[in-house]
Amino acid sequence: KPEAPGNCTVGGRTRTSVRVKCVAGGSGGLLQRFLLQARQHDGHHLLNLTASSPAFLVEGLQAGRKYDLIITAYNEKGSSVPAHVTVSSTGANGSVYQPH
């Protein structure tokens, strides 16, 4: 199984989107892909994004909400332990998303 992505950072924040970039862990020599799942803090599932590198643009966020972003690596042997990032905006007044 691949190692978990690490050192995740949040940038490119707007009222409805964030960019998340992580450092890939070891893959054991196998090709790996990455999955980001976005969930509202209350558990409501928003979206799944897959990529060949651990860099994602998460769009469609709503102002005044808190989201859990769960990033995993996977390959033919299975999935890594997830990395977690939480982002939120402070209200519906157009505030940008901030990491927590």
Coordinates of C-alpha atoms in Angstrom, one line a residue:
K1 CA 0.0 0.0 0.0
P2 CA 1.2 3.6 -0.6
E3 CA 2.2 5.9 2.2
A4 CA -0.2 8.7 3.2
P5 CA 0.2 12.1 1.5
G6 CA 1.7 14.7 3.8
N7 CA 2.5 18.4 4.3
C8 CA -0.9 19.4 2.8
T9 CA -1.2 23.1 2.2
V10 CA -4.2 25.2 1.2
G11 CA -3.9 28.1 -1.3
G12 CA -5.8 29.9 -4.0
R13 CA -8.7 30.5 -1.7
T14 CA -11.9 32.2 -2.9
R15 CA -15.4 32.4 -1.7
T16 CA -16.3 29.1 -3.4
S17 CA -13.0 27.2 -3.9
V18 CA -9.6 26.2 -2.5
R19 CA -6.5 24.6 -4.0
V20 CA -5.0 21.8 -1.9
K21 CA -1.5 20.5 -2.5
C22 CA 0.2 17.6 -0.6
V23 CA 3.5 15.8 -0.9
A24 CA 3.2 12.3 -2.1
G25 CA 4.3 9.5 0.2
G26 CA 6.2 6.4 -1.0
S27 CA 4.5 4.2 -3.5
G28 CA 6.5 1.0 -3.0
G29 CA 7.5 1.3 -6.6
L30 CA 3.9 1.1 -7.9
L31 CA 1.9 3.6 -9.9
Q32 CA -0.3 5.5 -7.5
R33 CA -3.2 7.9 -7.8
F34 CA -4.8 10.3 -5.4
L35 CA -8.4 10.8 -4.2
L36 CA -9.8 13.9 -2.4
Q37 CA -13.2 13.6 -0.8
A38 CA -14.9 16.8 0.3
R39 CA -17.6 16.6 3.0
Q40 CA -19.5 19.3 4.8
H41 CA -18.6 19.3 8.5
D42 CA -22.0 17.8 9.3
G43 CA -21.0 14.7 7.2
H44 CA -22.9 15.5 4.0
H45 CA -20.8 14.3 1.1
L46 CA -20.0 16.9 -1.5
L47 CA -17.6 15.4 -4.1
N48 CA -14.8 13.1 -5.1
L49 CA -11.8 14.2 -7.1
T50 CA -9.0 11.9 -8.5
A51 CA -5.6 12.9 -9.9
S52 CA -2.2 11.6 -10.8
S53 CA -0.6 13.9 -8.3
P54 CA -1.8 15.1 -4.9
A55 CA -2.9 18.6 -6.1
F56 CA -6.6 19.5 -6.3
L57 CA -8.9 22.4 -7.1
V58 CA -12.0 22.0 -4.9
E59 CA -14.9 24.0 -6.3
G60 CA -18.5 24.5 -5.4
L61 CA -18.0 25.3 -1.7
Q62 CA -20.7 27.5 0.0
A63 CA -19.9 30.5 2.1
G64 CA -20.4 30.1 5.9
R65 CA -19.7 26.4 5.8
K66 CA -17.0 24.1 7.1
Y67 CA -15.6 21.2 5.0
D68 CA -13.5 18.2 5.8
L69 CA -11.1 17.3 3.0
I70 CA -9.8 13.8 3.1
I71 CA -6.9 12.9 0.8
T72 CA -5.7 9.3 0.2
A73 CA -3.2 7.7 -2.1
Y74 CA -4.1 4.4 -3.7
N75 CA -2.5 1.7 -6.0
E76 CA -3.1 -1.9 -6.9
K77 CA -2.2 -3.0 -3.3
G78 CA -4.8 -0.7 -1.6
S79 CA -5.2 2.7 -0.1
S80 CA -3.1 4.8 2.3
V81 CA -4.1 6.2 5.6
P82 CA -5.9 9.4 4.9
A83 CA -4.6 12.9 5.4
H84 CA -7.2 15.4 6.7
V85 CA -7.6 19.2 6.0
T86 CA -10.4 21.3 7.3
V87 CA -11.4 24.5 5.7
S88 CA -14.1 27.0 6.5
S89 CA -15.4 30.5 5.7
T90 CA -16.5 32.8 8.5
G91 CA -19.8 33.8 7.1
A92 CA -22.0 34.4 4.1
N93 CA -20.5 37.9 3.6
G94 CA -18.0 36.7 0.9
S95 CA -15.1 35.7 3.2
V96 CA -12.6 33.4 1.6
Y97 CA -12.0 29.9 2.9
Q98 CA -9.3 29.4 5.5
P99 CA -7.5 26.2 6.6
H100 CA -7.8 25.0 10.2

